[in-house]
Amino acid sequence: ANRALAAARAVAAVRMCGAVGRDAAADSSLTLLRAADIDLDGVRVVDSPTGCATVLVDDTGENAIIVVPGGGKHRSHSRVAG
């Protein structure tokens, strides 16, 4: 979602595919993405918490990414087309 939002703000046409949960995290994220005119037709809402990721960067620039997939584990590769 961060990259989609950045691309949309750089005036690119963006369409997202994925899944979010039925919760406040999804509500606020989808509101922000809609406000940026991102096409969310490929995003479905599932009965699972919305996932999130955090990037930790140490003093040397090495990073570690912590992912909690939540609703994202319900995404379908078959929903993405050329």
PDB file of N, CA and C in Angstrom:
ATOM      1  N   ALA A   1       0.820  -1.192   0.000  1.00  0.00           N
ATOM      2  CA  ALA A   1       0.000   0.000   0.000  1.00  0.00           C
ATOM      3  C   ALA A   1       0.865   1.257   0.000  1.00  0.00           C
ATOM      4  N   ASN A   2       2.005   1.216   0.693  1.00  0.00           N
ATOM      5  CA  ASN A   2       2.881   2.387   0.713  1.00  0.00           C
ATOM      6  C   ASN A   2       3.378   2.723  -0.685  1.00  0.00           C
ATOM      7  N   ARG A   3       3.791   1.728  -1.430  1.00  0.00           N
ATOM      8  CA  ARG A   3       4.291   1.963  -2.788  1.00  0.00           C
ATOM      9  C   ARG A   3       3.171   2.418  -3.707  1.00  0.00           C
ATOM     10  N   ALA A   4       2.008   1.849  -3.553  1.00  0.00           N
ATOM     11  CA  ALA A   4       0.863   2.263  -4.373  1.00  0.00           C
ATOM     12  C   ALA A   4       0.530   3.727  -4.115  1.00  0.00           C
ATOM     13  N   LEU A   5       0.536   4.105  -2.863  1.00  0.00           N
ATOM     14  CA  LEU A   5       0.233   5.490  -2.508  1.00  0.00           C
ATOM     15  C   LEU A   5       1.299   6.432  -3.059  1.00  0.00           C
ATOM     16  N   ALA A   6       2.561   6.053  -2.950  1.00  0.00           N
ATOM     17  CA  ALA A   6       3.646   6.887  -3.486  1.00  0.00           C
ATOM     18  C   ALA A   6       3.522   7.030  -4.998  1.00  0.00           C
ATOM     19  N   ALA A   7       3.214   5.941  -5.682  1.00  0.00           N
ATOM     20  CA  ALA A   7       3.060   5.994  -7.136  1.00  0.00           C
ATOM     21  C   ALA A   7       1.880   6.880  -7.532  1.00  0.00           C
ATOM     22  N   ALA A   8       0.777   6.739  -6.824  1.00  0.00           N
ATOM     23  CA  ALA A   8      -0.399   7.567  -7.116  1.00  0.00           C
ATOM     24  C   ALA A   8      -0.104   9.042  -6.882  1.00  0.00           C
ATOM     25  N   ARG A   9       0.623   9.341  -5.838  1.00  0.00           N
ATOM     26  CA  ARG A   9       0.977  10.735  -5.558  1.00  0.00           C
ATOM     27  C   ARG A   9       1.958  11.287  -6.589  1.00  0.00           C
ATOM     28  N   ALA A  10       2.665  10.391  -7.287  1.00  0.00           N
ATOM     29  CA  ALA A  10       3.562  10.798  -8.369  1.00  0.00           C
ATOM     30  C   ALA A  10       2.813  10.810  -9.700  1.00  0.00           C
ATOM     31  N   VAL A  11       1.501  10.749  -9.634  1.00  0.00           N
ATOM     32  CA  VAL A  11       0.577  10.859 -10.767  1.00  0.00           C
ATOM     33  C   VAL A  11       0.560   9.616 -11.659  1.00  0.00           C
ATOM     34  N   ALA A  12       0.837   8.454 -11.108  1.00  0.00           N
ATOM     35  CA  ALA A  12       0.709   7.198 -11.853  1.00  0.00           C
ATOM     36  C   ALA A  12      -0.704   6.653 -11.647  1.00  0.00           C
ATOM     37  N   ALA A  13      -1.190   5.927 -12.641  1.00  0.00           N
ATOM     38  CA  ALA A  13      -2.456   5.214 -12.484  1.00  0.00           C
ATOM     39  C   ALA A  13      -2.147   3.926 -11.728  1.00  0.00           C
ATOM     40  N   VAL A  14      -2.826   3.690 -10.618  1.00  0.00           N
ATOM     41  CA  VAL A  14      -2.502   2.550  -9.751  1.00  0.00           C
ATOM     42  C   VAL A  14      -3.749   1.715  -9.506  1.00  0.00           C
ATOM     43  N   ARG A  15      -3.580   0.401  -9.612  1.00  0.00           N
ATOM     44  CA  ARG A  15      -4.640  -0.538  -9.252  1.00  0.00           C
ATOM     45  C   ARG A  15      -4.052  -1.530  -8.270  1.00  0.00           C
ATOM     46  N   MET A  16      -4.731  -1.750  -7.169  1.00  0.00           N
ATOM     47  CA  MET A  16      -4.250  -2.685  -6.152  1.00  0.00           C
ATOM     48  C   MET A  16      -5.055  -3.972  -6.174  1.00  0.00           C
ATOM     49  N   CYS A  17      -4.366  -5.064  -5.868  1.00  0.00           N
ATOM     50  CA  CYS A  17      -4.993  -6.367  -5.665  1.00  0.00           C
ATOM     51  C   CYS A  17      -4.522  -6.874  -4.315  1.00  0.00           C
ATOM     52  N   GLY A  18      -5.407  -7.469  -3.553  1.00  0.00           N
ATOM     53  CA  GLY A  18      -5.028  -8.002  -2.256  1.00  0.00           C
ATOM     54  C   GLY A  18      -6.241  -8.216  -1.385  1.00  0.00           C
ATOM     55  N   ALA A  19      -5.998  -8.258  -0.092  1.00  0.00           N
ATOM     56  CA  ALA A  19      -7.080  -8.487   0.861  1.00  0.00           C
ATOM     57  C   ALA A  19      -6.793  -7.736   2.155  1.00  0.00           C
ATOM     58  N   VAL A  20      -7.843  -7.239   2.747  1.00  0.00           N
ATOM     59  CA  VAL A  20      -7.768  -6.571   4.053  1.00  0.00           C
ATOM     60  C   VAL A  20      -8.831  -7.166   4.954  1.00  0.00           C
ATOM     61  N   GLY A  21      -8.683  -6.933   6.235  1.00  0.00           N
ATOM     62  CA  GLY A  21      -9.664  -7.425   7.193  1.00  0.00           C
ATOM     63  C   GLY A  21     -10.810  -6.440   7.375  1.00  0.00           C
ATOM     64  N   ARG A  22     -11.718  -6.808   8.249  1.00  0.00           N
ATOM     65  CA  ARG A  22     -12.856  -5.939   8.606  1.00  0.00           C
ATOM     66  C   ARG A  22     -12.512  -5.252   9.922  1.00  0.00           C
ATOM     67  N   ASP A  23     -11.651  -4.220   9.827  1.00  0.00           N
ATOM     68  CA  ASP A  23     -11.207  -3.564  11.053  1.00  0.00           C
ATOM     69  C   ASP A  23     -10.807  -2.114  10.787  1.00  0.00           C
ATOM     70  N   ALA A  24     -10.474  -1.411  11.847  1.00  0.00           N
ATOM     71  CA  ALA A  24     -10.126   0.009  11.744  1.00  0.00           C
ATOM     72  C   ALA A  24      -8.875   0.230  10.898  1.00  0.00           C
ATOM     73  N   ALA A  25      -7.926  -0.705  10.950  1.00  0.00           N
ATOM     74  CA  ALA A  25      -6.704  -0.563  10.142  1.00  0.00           C
ATOM     75  C   ALA A  25      -7.055  -0.558   8.657  1.00  0.00           C
ATOM     76  N   ALA A  26      -7.945  -1.451   8.254  1.00  0.00           N
ATOM     77  CA  ALA A  26      -8.382  -1.485   6.850  1.00  0.00           C
ATOM     78  C   ALA A  26      -9.152  -0.227   6.502  1.00  0.00           C
ATOM     79  N   ASP A  27     -10.047   0.182   7.382  1.00  0.00           N
ATOM     80  CA  ASP A  27     -10.854   1.377   7.117  1.00  0.00           C
ATOM     81  C   ASP A  27      -9.982   2.596   6.852  1.00  0.00           C
ATOM     82  N   SER A  28      -9.003   2.840   7.713  1.00  0.00           N
ATOM     83  CA  SER A  28      -8.159   4.026   7.543  1.00  0.00           C
ATOM     84  C   SER A  28      -7.267   3.886   6.308  1.00  0.00           C
ATOM     85  N   SER A  29      -6.750   2.701   6.051  1.00  0.00           N
ATOM     86  CA  SER A  29      -5.903   2.486   4.871  1.00  0.00           C
ATOM     87  C   SER A  29      -6.691   2.668   3.585  1.00  0.00           C
ATOM     88  N   LEU A  30      -7.859   2.060   3.502  1.00  0.00           N
ATOM     89  CA  LEU A  30      -8.664   2.163   2.288  1.00  0.00           C
ATOM     90  C   LEU A  30      -9.134   3.596   2.050  1.00  0.00           C
ATOM     91  N   THR A  31      -9.448   4.310   3.113  1.00  0.00           N
ATOM     92  CA  THR A  31      -9.840   5.716   2.977  1.00  0.00           C
ATOM     93  C   THR A  31      -8.705   6.527   2.374  1.00  0.00           C
ATOM     94  N   LEU A  32      -7.501   6.328   2.856  1.00  0.00           N
ATOM     95  CA  LEU A  32      -6.328   7.043   2.344  1.00  0.00           C
ATOM     96  C   LEU A  32      -6.062   6.681   0.884  1.00  0.00           C
ATOM     97  N   LEU A  33      -6.163   5.412   0.544  1.00  0.00           N
ATOM     98  CA  LEU A  33      -5.914   4.968  -0.826  1.00  0.00           C
ATOM     99  C   LEU A  33      -6.989   5.482  -1.780  1.00  0.00           C
ATOM    100  N   ARG A  34      -8.242   5.468  -1.348  1.00  0.00           N
ATOM    101  CA  ARG A  34      -9.325   6.021  -2.186  1.00  0.00           C
ATOM    102  C   ARG A  34      -9.123   7.512  -2.436  1.00  0.00           C
ATOM    103  N   ALA A  35      -8.684   8.224  -1.414  1.00  0.00           N
ATOM    104  CA  ALA A  35      -8.449   9.667  -1.547  1.00  0.00           C
ATOM    105  C   ALA A  35      -7.357   9.954  -2.579  1.00  0.00           C
ATOM    106  N   ALA A  36      -6.458   8.992  -2.813  1.00  0.00           N
ATOM    107  CA  ALA A  36      -5.398   9.144  -3.805  1.00  0.00           C
ATOM    108  C   ALA A  36      -5.837   8.614  -5.173  1.00  0.00           C
ATOM    109  N   ASP A  37      -7.118   8.296  -5.317  1.00  0.00           N
ATOM    110  CA  ASP A  37      -7.694   7.781  -6.572  1.00  0.00           C
ATOM    111  C   ASP A  37      -7.085   6.455  -7.018  1.00  0.00           C
ATOM    112  N   ILE A  38      -6.736   5.608  -6.066  1.00  0.00           N
ATOM    113  CA  ILE A  38      -6.218   4.278  -6.384  1.00  0.00           C
ATOM    114  C   ILE A  38      -7.399   3.350  -6.629  1.00  0.00           C
ATOM    115  N   ASP A  39      -7.324   2.579  -7.706  1.00  0.00           N
ATOM    116  CA  ASP A  39      -8.372   1.621  -8.050  1.00  0.00           C
ATOM    117  C   ASP A  39      -8.275   0.440  -7.089  1.00  0.00           C
ATOM    118  N   LEU A  40      -9.279   0.265  -6.272  1.00  0.00           N
ATOM    119  CA  LEU A  40      -9.288  -0.795  -5.261  1.00  0.00           C
ATOM    120  C   LEU A  40     -10.221  -1.949  -5.621  1.00  0.00           C
ATOM    121  N   ASP A  41     -10.619  -2.028  -6.905  1.00  0.00           N
ATOM    122  CA  ASP A  41     -11.520  -3.110  -7.315  1.00  0.00           C
ATOM    123  C   ASP A  41     -10.928  -4.493  -7.074  1.00  0.00           C
ATOM    124  N   GLY A  42      -9.608  -4.605  -7.040  1.00  0.00           N
ATOM    125  CA  GLY A  42      -8.956  -5.887  -6.821  1.00  0.00           C
ATOM    126  C   GLY A  42      -8.700  -6.212  -5.363  1.00  0.00           C
ATOM    127  N   VAL A  43      -9.173  -5.355  -4.462  1.00  0.00           N
ATOM    128  CA  VAL A  43      -8.975  -5.582  -3.022  1.00  0.00           C
ATOM    129  C   VAL A  43     -10.264  -6.141  -2.441  1.00  0.00           C
ATOM    130  N   ARG A  44     -10.159  -7.261  -1.779  1.00  0.00           N
ATOM    131  CA  ARG A  44     -11.354  -7.825  -1.145  1.00  0.00           C
ATOM    132  C   ARG A  44     -11.232  -7.734   0.369  1.00  0.00           C
ATOM    133  N   VAL A  45     -12.374  -7.722   1.025  1.00  0.00           N
ATOM    134  CA  VAL A  45     -12.427  -7.658   2.485  1.00  0.00           C
ATOM    135  C   VAL A  45     -12.737  -9.061   2.994  1.00  0.00           C
ATOM    136  N   VAL A  46     -11.922  -9.535   3.945  1.00  0.00           N
ATOM    137  CA  VAL A  46     -12.059 -10.892   4.464  1.00  0.00           C
ATOM    138  C   VAL A  46     -12.255 -10.857   5.978  1.00  0.00           C
ATOM    139  N   ASP A  47     -12.720 -11.968   6.516  1.00  0.00           N
ATOM    140  CA  ASP A  47     -12.925 -12.085   7.962  1.00  0.00           C
ATOM    141  C   ASP A  47     -11.632 -12.496   8.653  1.00  0.00           C
ATOM    142  N   SER A  48     -10.687 -11.595   8.657  1.00  0.00           N
ATOM    143  CA  SER A  48      -9.377 -11.807   9.254  1.00  0.00           C
ATOM    144  C   SER A  48      -8.826 -10.417   9.541  1.00  0.00           C
ATOM    145  N   PRO A  49      -7.981 -10.247  10.539  1.00  0.00           N
ATOM    146  CA  PRO A  49      -7.422  -8.916  10.787  1.00  0.00           C
ATOM    147  C   PRO A  49      -6.568  -8.452   9.599  1.00  0.00           C
ATOM    148  N   THR A  50      -6.509  -7.170   9.398  1.00  0.00           N
ATOM    149  CA  THR A  50      -5.653  -6.613   8.354  1.00  0.00           C
ATOM    150  C   THR A  50      -4.195  -6.842   8.731  1.00  0.00           C
ATOM    151  N   GLY A  51      -3.404  -7.243   7.764  1.00  0.00           N
ATOM    152  CA  GLY A  51      -1.989  -7.484   8.002  1.00  0.00           C
ATOM    153  C   GLY A  51      -1.198  -6.187   8.074  1.00  0.00           C
ATOM    154  N   CYS A  52       0.031  -6.314   8.526  1.00  0.00           N
ATOM    155  CA  CYS A  52       0.911  -5.142   8.576  1.00  0.00           C
ATOM    156  C   CYS A  52       2.356  -5.615   8.515  1.00  0.00           C
ATOM    157  N   ALA A  53       3.238  -4.670   8.213  1.00  0.00           N
ATOM    158  CA  ALA A  53       4.666  -4.969   8.183  1.00  0.00           C
ATOM    159  C   ALA A  53       5.409  -3.792   8.786  1.00  0.00           C
ATOM    160  N   THR A  54       6.511  -4.093   9.420  1.00  0.00           N
ATOM    161  CA  THR A  54       7.373  -3.068  10.008  1.00  0.00           C
ATOM    162  C   THR A  54       8.792  -3.326   9.529  1.00  0.00           C
ATOM    163  N   VAL A  55       9.463  -2.259   9.127  1.00  0.00           N
ATOM    164  CA  VAL A  55      10.857  -2.364   8.707  1.00  0.00           C
ATOM    165  C   VAL A  55      11.727  -1.751   9.793  1.00  0.00           C
ATOM    166  N   LEU A  56      12.641  -2.545  10.307  1.00  0.00           N
ATOM    167  CA  LEU A  56      13.592  -2.073  11.316  1.00  0.00           C
ATOM    168  C   LEU A  56      14.945  -1.885  10.637  1.00  0.00           C
ATOM    169  N   VAL A  57      15.600  -0.763  10.878  1.00  0.00           N
ATOM    170  CA  VAL A  57      16.904  -0.484  10.277  1.00  0.00           C
ATOM    171  C   VAL A  57      17.891  -0.174  11.401  1.00  0.00           C
ATOM    172  N   ASP A  58      19.035  -0.885  11.373  1.00  0.00           N
ATOM    173  CA  ASP A  58      20.026  -0.635  12.420  1.00  0.00           C
ATOM    174  C   ASP A  58      20.975   0.499  12.009  1.00  0.00           C
ATOM    175  N   ASP A  59      21.935   0.808  12.859  1.00  0.00           N
ATOM    176  CA  ASP A  59      22.854   1.926  12.623  1.00  0.00           C
ATOM    177  C   ASP A  59      23.730   1.743  11.388  1.00  0.00           C
ATOM    178  N   THR A  60      23.885   0.500  10.922  1.00  0.00           N
ATOM    179  CA  THR A  60      24.716   0.258   9.737  1.00  0.00           C
ATOM    180  C   THR A  60      23.894   0.217   8.455  1.00  0.00           C
ATOM    181  N   GLY A  61      22.588   0.390   8.573  1.00  0.00           N
ATOM    182  CA  GLY A  61      21.722   0.374   7.398  1.00  0.00           C
ATOM    183  C   GLY A  61      21.130  -0.980   7.069  1.00  0.00           C
ATOM    184  N   GLU A  62      21.477  -2.000   7.846  1.00  0.00           N
ATOM    185  CA  GLU A  62      20.884  -3.324   7.628  1.00  0.00           C
ATOM    186  C   GLU A  62      19.445  -3.296   8.104  1.00  0.00           C
ATOM    187  N   ASN A  63      18.576  -3.998   7.377  1.00  0.00           N
ATOM    188  CA  ASN A  63      17.185  -3.984   7.799  1.00  0.00           C
ATOM    189  C   ASN A  63      16.646  -5.383   8.058  1.00  0.00           C
ATOM    190  N   ALA A  64      15.590  -5.402   8.813  1.00  0.00           N
ATOM    191  CA  ALA A  64      14.829  -6.621   9.075  1.00  0.00           C
ATOM    192  C   ALA A  64      13.369  -6.242   8.905  1.00  0.00           C
ATOM    193  N   ILE A  65      12.630  -7.086   8.229  1.00  0.00           N
ATOM    194  CA  ILE A  65      11.217  -6.809   7.985  1.00  0.00           C
ATOM    195  C   ILE A  65      10.387  -7.826   8.749  1.00  0.00           C
ATOM    196  N   ILE A  66       9.481  -7.321   9.562  1.00  0.00           N
ATOM    197  CA  ILE A  66       8.582  -8.167  10.338  1.00  0.00           C
ATOM    198  C   ILE A  66       7.212  -8.085   9.679  1.00  0.00           C
ATOM    199  N   VAL A  67       6.683  -9.225   9.266  1.00  0.00           N
ATOM    200  CA  VAL A  67       5.412  -9.256   8.549  1.00  0.00           C
ATOM    201  C   VAL A  67       4.391 -10.078   9.328  1.00  0.00           C
ATOM    202  N   VAL A  68       3.216  -9.505   9.509  1.00  0.00           N
ATOM    203  CA  VAL A  68       2.059 -10.221  10.041  1.00  0.00           C
ATOM    204  C   VAL A  68       1.033 -10.199   8.915  1.00  0.00           C
ATOM    205  N   PRO A  69       0.878 -11.301   8.170  1.00  0.00           N
ATOM    206  CA  PRO A  69       0.089 -11.272   6.947  1.00  0.00           C
ATOM    207  C   PRO A  69      -1.393 -10.955   7.130  1.00  0.00           C
ATOM    208  N   GLY A  70      -1.991 -11.389   8.213  1.00  0.00           N
ATOM    209  CA  GLY A  70      -3.412 -11.098   8.426  1.00  0.00           C
ATOM    210  C   GLY A  70      -4.238 -11.398   7.189  1.00  0.00           C
ATOM    211  N   GLY A  71      -5.070 -10.437   6.787  1.00  0.00           N
ATOM    212  CA  GLY A  71      -5.928 -10.609   5.616  1.00  0.00           C
ATOM    213  C   GLY A  71      -5.157 -10.880   4.351  1.00  0.00           C
ATOM    214  N   GLY A  72      -3.916 -10.404   4.276  1.00  0.00           N
ATOM    215  CA  GLY A  72      -3.098 -10.605   3.095  1.00  0.00           C
ATOM    216  C   GLY A  72      -2.843 -12.060   2.753  1.00  0.00           C
ATOM    217  N   LYS A  73      -2.965 -12.942   3.727  1.00  0.00           N
ATOM    218  CA  LYS A  73      -2.747 -14.368   3.439  1.00  0.00           C
ATOM    219  C   LYS A  73      -3.878 -14.925   2.579  1.00  0.00           C
ATOM    220  N   HIS A  74      -4.941 -14.143   2.419  1.00  0.00           N
ATOM    221  CA  HIS A  74      -6.083 -14.564   1.599  1.00  0.00           C
ATOM    222  C   HIS A  74      -6.006 -14.027   0.174  1.00  0.00           C
ATOM    223  N   ARG A  75      -4.894 -13.355  -0.165  1.00  0.00           N
ATOM    224  CA  ARG A  75      -4.791 -12.816  -1.512  1.00  0.00           C
ATOM    225  C   ARG A  75      -4.684 -13.963  -2.502  1.00  0.00           C
ATOM    226  N   SER A  76      -5.061 -13.696  -3.723  1.00  0.00           N
ATOM    227  CA  SER A  76      -5.067 -14.739  -4.747  1.00  0.00           C
ATOM    228  C   SER A  76      -4.257 -14.275  -5.953  1.00  0.00           C
ATOM    229  N   HIS A  77      -3.266 -15.056  -6.334  1.00  0.00           N
ATOM    230  CA  HIS A  77      -2.452 -14.716  -7.504  1.00  0.00           C
ATOM    231  C   HIS A  77      -3.293 -14.770  -8.777  1.00  0.00           C
ATOM    232  N   SER A  78      -4.364 -15.542  -8.776  1.00  0.00           N
ATOM    233  CA  SER A  78      -5.209 -15.642  -9.970  1.00  0.00           C
ATOM    234  C   SER A  78      -5.979 -14.338 -10.219  1.00  0.00           C
ATOM    235  N   ARG A  79      -6.040 -13.452  -9.217  1.00  0.00           N
ATOM    236  CA  ARG A  79      -6.750 -12.176  -9.385  1.00  0.00           C
ATOM    237  C   ARG A  79      -5.897 -11.125 -10.089  1.00  0.00           C
ATOM    238  N   VAL A  80      -4.620 -11.435 -10.283  1.00  0.00           N
ATOM    239  CA  VAL A  80      -3.716 -10.481 -10.931  1.00  0.00           C
ATOM    240  C   VAL A  80      -3.575 -10.875 -12.390  1.00  0.00           C
ATOM    241  N   ALA A  81      -3.892  -9.950 -13.272  1.00  0.00           N
ATOM    242  CA  ALA A  81      -3.793 -10.214 -14.719  1.00  0.00           C
ATOM    243  C   ALA A  81      -2.944  -9.146 -15.374  1.00  0.00           C
ATOM    244  N   GLY A  82      -2.170  -9.561 -16.393  1.00  0.00           N
ATOM    245  CA  GLY A  82      -1.267  -8.728 -17.161  1.00  0.00           C
ATOM    246  C   GLY A  82      -1.669  -7.348 -17.322  1.00  0.00           C
TER     247      GLY A  82
END
